[in-house]
């Protein structure tokens, strides 16, 4: 194989060439493999295919997590700050408790829906099917 | 791309700036696409695997030994990604008619038009025959014949000794020859 692929040493090459000269079978095998090699190496991409780059898709996948992290951190900071301001503001305690209960209830419902969707996605047998 | 340029780009990427990854992606995407296409058999899956491999490689740059070349390391990731995708999608090597995407050209400049025309007819058959051999055989043929890696590079990508590369390549070529003969291709 090394001879066929041009990676044999000069000694190996000389030995194989002298063996091939005396053996029809070896000579035939080498010819067949050489032709196959040529056919495979002849498979080339069309020029149109070469122009399409995957960089944009790769770049968007690399930057997307950073975007999500910043969004989550920013939202958490604002929500926390808002909750703090609301808690220390003037107002009846029962109003604050009622509003707090509504907000917490909505958040719990939202989290449970997201969690359900995530679990359904994990067991979805068609998730890798491309549409 | 020169190794020292690669090293500089990787250092910048490690610092968190993904813009410096672009020259690396552009340098390796065409050879990568050839390998992925050879392993996956169709363009959509090949592109998906290639993108995922680039993303994985970027995320793993922190663990990359900077004294090594990027190419073999990346192709190792790409090869594993192709294998994972073939398994996770429970997909067989899905052969696509590639007449529009592949073309035949003479590998040897001395090849005459008669020989070229004759071998052009074999193109589709050779491509199809790749689907009939095992994954292990197909990947080594893709790395050697479609991409033209040297034995030492293939050994590094597949993490096997060079001697094993030679013997596996021999068996892969035998398997491909048998597949081609079964499909009616005549060799002298």
Coordinates of C-alpha atoms in Angstrom, one line a residue:
Chain A
X1 CA 0.0 0.0 0.0
X2 CA 2.8 2.4 0.8
X3 CA 4.2 1.8 -2.7
X4 CA 0.9 2.6 -4.2
X5 CA 0.5 5.8 -2.2
X6 CA 4.1 7.0 -2.9
X7 CA 5.2 6.5 0.7
X8 CA 7.6 3.6 0.3
X9 CA 11.3 4.0 0.7
X10 CA 13.5 3.7 -2.4
X11 CA 14.5 0.2 -1.3
X12 CA 11.0 -0.9 -0.8
X13 CA 10.0 0.6 -4.2
X14 CA 12.8 -1.2 -6.0
X15 CA 11.9 -4.5 -4.3
X16 CA 8.2 -4.2 -5.2
X17 CA 8.9 -3.2 -8.8
X18 CA 11.2 -6.2 -9.3
X19 CA 8.6 -8.5 -7.7
X20 CA 5.8 -7.0 -9.9
X21 CA 8.0 -7.6 -13.0
X22 CA 8.1 -11.3 -12.2
X23 CA 4.4 -11.7 -11.0
X24 CA 1.4 -11.2 -13.3
X25 CA -0.9 -11.3 -10.3
X26 CA 0.9 -8.6 -8.3
X27 CA 1.2 -6.4 -11.4
X28 CA -2.5 -6.8 -12.1
X29 CA -3.5 -6.0 -8.5
X30 CA -1.3 -2.8 -8.6
X31 CA -3.0 -1.7 -11.9
X32 CA -6.5 -2.3 -10.4
X33 CA -5.7 -0.4 -7.2
X34 CA -4.1 2.4 -9.2
X35 CA -7.2 2.8 -11.4
X36 CA -9.4 2.8 -8.4
X37 CA -7.3 5.4 -6.7
X38 CA -7.5 7.6 -9.8
X39 CA -11.3 7.2 -9.9
X40 CA -11.6 8.2 -6.3
X41 CA -9.2 11.1 -6.6
X42 CA -11.2 12.3 -9.6
X43 CA -14.2 13.0 -7.5
X44 CA -14.1 16.8 -7.0
X45 CA -16.6 19.3 -5.7
X46 CA -18.2 21.6 -8.2
X47 CA -17.0 25.3 -8.0
X48 CA -20.5 26.4 -6.8
X49 CA -20.2 24.2 -3.7
X50 CA -16.8 25.6 -2.8
X51 CA -18.3 29.1 -2.6
X52 CA -20.7 28.3 0.2
X53 CA -19.1 28.8 3.6
X54 CA -20.3 27.4 6.9
X55 CA -18.7 30.3 8.8
X56 CA -21.9 32.3 9.3
X57 CA -23.7 29.3 10.9
X58 CA -20.7 28.5 13.0
X59 CA -20.3 32.1 14.2
X60 CA -23.9 32.4 15.1
X61 CA -23.7 29.2 17.1
X62 CA -20.6 30.5 18.9
X63 CA -22.1 33.9 19.8
X64 CA -25.6 32.7 20.7
X65 CA -24.8 31.3 24.2
X66 CA -23.1 34.7 25.1
X67 CA -26.3 36.4 24.0
X68 CA -28.4 34.2 26.2
X69 CA -26.2 34.5 29.2
X70 CA -26.2 38.4 28.9
X71 CA -30.0 38.4 28.5
X72 CA -30.6 36.1 31.5
X73 CA -28.2 38.1 33.7
X74 CA -29.6 41.5 32.6
X75 CA -33.2 40.3 33.2
X76 CA -32.4 38.8 36.6
X77 CA -30.7 42.1 37.7
X78 CA -33.7 44.2 36.6
X79 CA -36.3 41.8 38.1
X80 CA -34.4 41.7 41.4
X81 CA -34.0 45.4 41.5
X82 CA -37.7 46.0 40.7
X83 CA -38.7 43.5 43.3
X84 CA -36.5 45.3 45.9
X85 CA -37.9 48.7 45.0
X86 CA -41.5 47.3 45.2
X87 CA -40.8 45.7 48.6
X88 CA -39.3 48.9 50.2
X89 CA -41.9 51.2 48.6
X90 CA -44.9 52.6 50.5
X91 CA -48.0 50.6 50.4
X92 CA -50.3 48.2 52.2
X93 CA -48.6 44.8 53.1
X94 CA -51.6 42.8 51.8
X95 CA -51.3 44.6 48.4
X96 CA -47.6 43.6 48.2
X97 CA -48.4 40.0 49.2
X98 CA -51.2 39.7 46.6
X99 CA -49.1 41.1 43.8
X100 CA -46.1 39.0 44.9
X101 CA -48.3 35.9 44.9
X102 CA -49.5 36.7 41.3
X103 CA -46.0 37.2 40.0
X104 CA -44.7 34.0 41.7
X105 CA -47.6 32.1 40.4
X106 CA -47.0 33.2 36.8
X107 CA -43.3 32.4 37.1
X108 CA -44.1 28.9 38.5
X109 CA -46.5 28.2 35.7
X110 CA -44.0 29.4 33.1
X111 CA -41.2 27.3 34.6
X112 CA -43.4 24.2 34.7
X113 CA -44.5 24.6 31.0
X114 CA -40.8 25.1 29.9
X115 CA -39.8 22.0 32.0
X116 CA -42.6 19.9 30.4
X117 CA -41.6 21.0 26.9
X118 CA -38.0 20.2 27.7
X119 CA -38.8 16.7 28.9
X120 CA -41.0 16.1 25.9
X121 CA -38.2 17.2 23.6
X122 CA -35.8 14.8 25.3
X123 CA -37.9 11.8 24.5
X124 CA -39.1 13.0 21.1
X125 CA -38.1 10.2 18.6
X126 CA -38.4 12.7 15.7
X127 CA -36.2 15.5 17.1
X128 CA -33.4 14.7 14.7
X129 CA -35.6 14.6 11.6
X130 CA -34.9 17.6 9.5
X131 CA -37.9 19.4 8.1
Chain B
X1 CA -1.9 28.2 6.7
X2 CA 1.4 28.5 8.4
X3 CA 1.6 26.7 11.8
X4 CA 2.8 29.9 13.6
X5 CA -0.2 31.8 12.2
X6 CA -2.5 29.0 13.3
X7 CA -1.0 29.1 16.8
X8 CA -1.5 32.9 17.0
X9 CA -5.2 32.6 15.9
X10 CA -5.8 29.8 18.4
X11 CA -4.3 31.9 21.2
X12 CA -6.7 34.8 20.3
X13 CA -9.6 32.5 20.2
X14 CA -8.8 31.1 23.6
X15 CA -8.9 34.7 24.9
X16 CA -12.6 34.6 23.9
X17 CA -12.6 36.4 20.6
X18 CA -14.4 34.2 18.1
X19 CA -13.7 36.5 15.1
X20 CA -10.2 35.0 15.0
X21 CA -11.7 31.6 14.4
X22 CA -12.9 32.6 11.0
X23 CA -9.6 32.1 9.1
X24 CA -9.3 28.7 10.6
X25 CA -12.9 27.7 9.6
X26 CA -12.3 29.0 6.1
X27 CA -9.0 27.2 5.8
X28 CA -10.4 23.8 6.9
X29 CA -14.0 23.9 5.7
X30 CA -13.4 22.6 2.2
X31 CA -11.2 19.7 3.2
X32 CA -13.6 19.1 6.1
X33 CA -16.6 19.1 3.8
X34 CA -14.9 16.5 1.5
X35 CA -14.3 14.2 4.5
X36 CA -17.7 14.7 6.0
X37 CA -19.4 14.2 2.6
X38 CA -17.4 11.0 2.1
X39 CA -18.4 9.7 5.5
X40 CA -22.1 10.9 5.6
X41 CA -22.8 10.4 1.9
X42 CA -25.0 13.5 1.5
X43 CA -24.5 17.2 1.6
X44 CA -27.0 18.2 4.3
X45 CA -25.7 15.7 6.9
X46 CA -22.1 16.6 5.9
X47 CA -22.7 20.3 6.4
X48 CA -24.4 19.7 9.8
X49 CA -21.5 17.5 11.0
X50 CA -18.9 20.0 9.8
X51 CA -20.6 22.9 11.6
X52 CA -21.0 20.9 14.8
X53 CA -17.4 19.8 14.6
X54 CA -16.2 23.4 14.2
X55 CA -18.3 24.5 17.2
X56 CA -17.0 21.6 19.3
X57 CA -13.4 22.3 18.3
X58 CA -13.8 26.0 19.3
X59 CA -15.3 25.0 22.7
X60 CA -12.4 22.6 23.2
X61 CA -9.6 24.9 22.2
X62 CA -8.8 25.5 25.9
X63 CA -7.8 21.8 26.1
X64 CA -5.9 21.8 22.8
X65 CA -2.1 21.3 22.9
X66 CA -0.9 24.3 21.1
X67 CA 2.4 22.7 20.1
X68 CA 0.4 20.3 17.9
X69 CA -1.0 21.1 14.5
X70 CA -4.7 22.1 14.4
X71 CA -5.6 20.1 11.3
X72 CA -5.2 16.5 12.5
X73 CA -6.9 17.4 15.8
X74 CA -9.8 19.0 14.0
X75 CA -10.2 16.1 11.6
X76 CA -10.3 13.8 14.6
X77 CA -13.2 15.8 16.0
X78 CA -14.9 15.9 12.7
X79 CA -14.5 12.1 12.2
X80 CA -16.0 11.5 15.7
X81 CA -18.8 13.9 14.9
X82 CA -19.7 12.1 11.7
X83 CA -19.7 8.8 13.5
X84 CA -21.9 10.2 16.3
X85 CA -24.3 11.7 13.9
X86 CA -24.6 8.5 11.9
X87 CA -25.4 6.6 15.2
X88 CA -27.6 9.1 16.9
X89 CA -29.7 9.6 13.9
X90 CA -29.7 5.8 13.4
X91 CA -29.1 6.6 9.8
X92 CA -27.3 4.5 7.4
X93 CA -24.8 6.2 5.2
X94 CA -27.4 7.9 3.1
X95 CA -26.2 8.1 -0.5
X96 CA -27.2 11.1 -2.4
X97 CA -26.9 11.4 -6.2
X98 CA -24.1 13.9 -6.4
X99 CA -24.1 14.5 -10.1
X100 CA -24.7 18.2 -9.5
X101 CA -22.2 18.6 -6.7
X102 CA -19.4 16.4 -7.9
X103 CA -17.5 16.5 -11.1
X104 CA -14.8 14.3 -12.6
X105 CA -11.4 15.6 -13.4
X106 CA -8.2 13.8 -14.5
X107 CA -6.1 13.0 -11.5
X108 CA -3.1 12.6 -13.7
X109 CA -2.4 15.5 -16.1
X110 CA -1.2 13.0 -18.7
X111 CA -4.6 11.3 -18.7
X112 CA -6.1 11.5 -22.2
X113 CA -9.7 12.4 -23.1
X114 CA -10.5 8.8 -24.0
X115 CA -9.4 7.5 -20.6
X116 CA -11.2 10.4 -18.9
X117 CA -14.5 9.7 -20.7
X118 CA -14.2 6.0 -19.9
X119 CA -13.5 6.6 -16.2
X120 CA -16.2 9.3 -16.0
X121 CA -18.7 6.6 -16.5
X122 CA -17.4 4.9 -13.4
X123 CA -17.7 8.0 -11.2
X124 CA -21.2 7.4 -10.0
X125 CA -20.5 3.7 -9.5
X126 CA -17.4 4.4 -7.4
X127 CA -19.4 6.9 -5.2
X128 CA -22.2 4.4 -4.8
X129 CA -19.7 1.6 -4.0
X130 CA -18.6 3.6 -1.0
X131 CA -22.0 3.0 0.6
X132 CA -21.5 -0.7 0.3
X133 CA -18.4 -1.0 2.4
X134 CA -18.1 -0.8 6.2
X135 CA -17.9 2.5 8.0
X136 CA -14.3 1.7 9.2
X137 CA -13.2 1.0 5.6
X138 CA -15.1 4.0 4.2
X139 CA -13.5 6.5 6.6
X140 CA -9.9 5.4 5.8
X141 CA -10.6 5.6 2.1
X142 CA -12.1 9.0 2.4
X143 CA -9.1 10.3 4.4
X144 CA -6.6 8.8 2.0
X145 CA -8.2 9.1 -1.4
X146 CA -10.6 11.9 -1.2
X147 CA -8.6 14.1 1.1
X148 CA -5.1 12.9 0.4
X149 CA -3.7 12.7 3.9
X150 CA -0.4 10.9 4.5
X151 CA -0.2 7.8 6.5
X152 CA 1.2 9.6 9.5
X153 CA -1.7 12.1 9.4
X154 CA -4.3 9.3 9.1
X155 CA -2.6 7.5 12.1
X156 CA -2.9 10.7 14.1
X157 CA -6.6 11.3 13.2
X158 CA -7.7 7.7 13.7
X159 CA -5.4 7.2 16.7
X160 CA -3.9 4.0 15.3
X161 CA -0.3 3.0 14.4
X162 CA 0.9 3.7 10.9
X163 CA 1.2 0.0 10.2
X164 CA -2.4 -0.4 11.0
X165 CA -3.2 2.4 8.6
X166 CA -1.5 0.5 5.8
X167 CA -3.2 -2.8 6.6
X168 CA -6.6 -1.2 7.1
X169 CA -6.2 0.6 3.8
X170 CA -5.4 -2.6 2.0
X171 CA -8.5 -4.3 3.3
X172 CA -10.6 -1.2 2.6
X173 CA -9.4 -1.2 -1.0
X174 CA -10.0 -4.9 -1.4
X175 CA -13.6 -4.4 -0.1
X176 CA -14.2 -1.5 -2.4
X177 CA -12.8 -3.4 -5.4
X178 CA -15.1 -6.3 -4.5
X179 CA -18.1 -3.9 -4.3
X180 CA -17.2 -2.4 -7.7
X181 CA -16.8 -5.8 -9.3
X182 CA -20.2 -6.8 -7.9
X183 CA -21.6 -3.7 -9.5
X184 CA -20.3 -4.7 -12.8
X185 CA -17.2 -2.5 -13.1
X186 CA -14.5 -4.2 -15.1
X187 CA -10.9 -3.9 -14.3
X188 CA -8.2 -5.4 -16.4

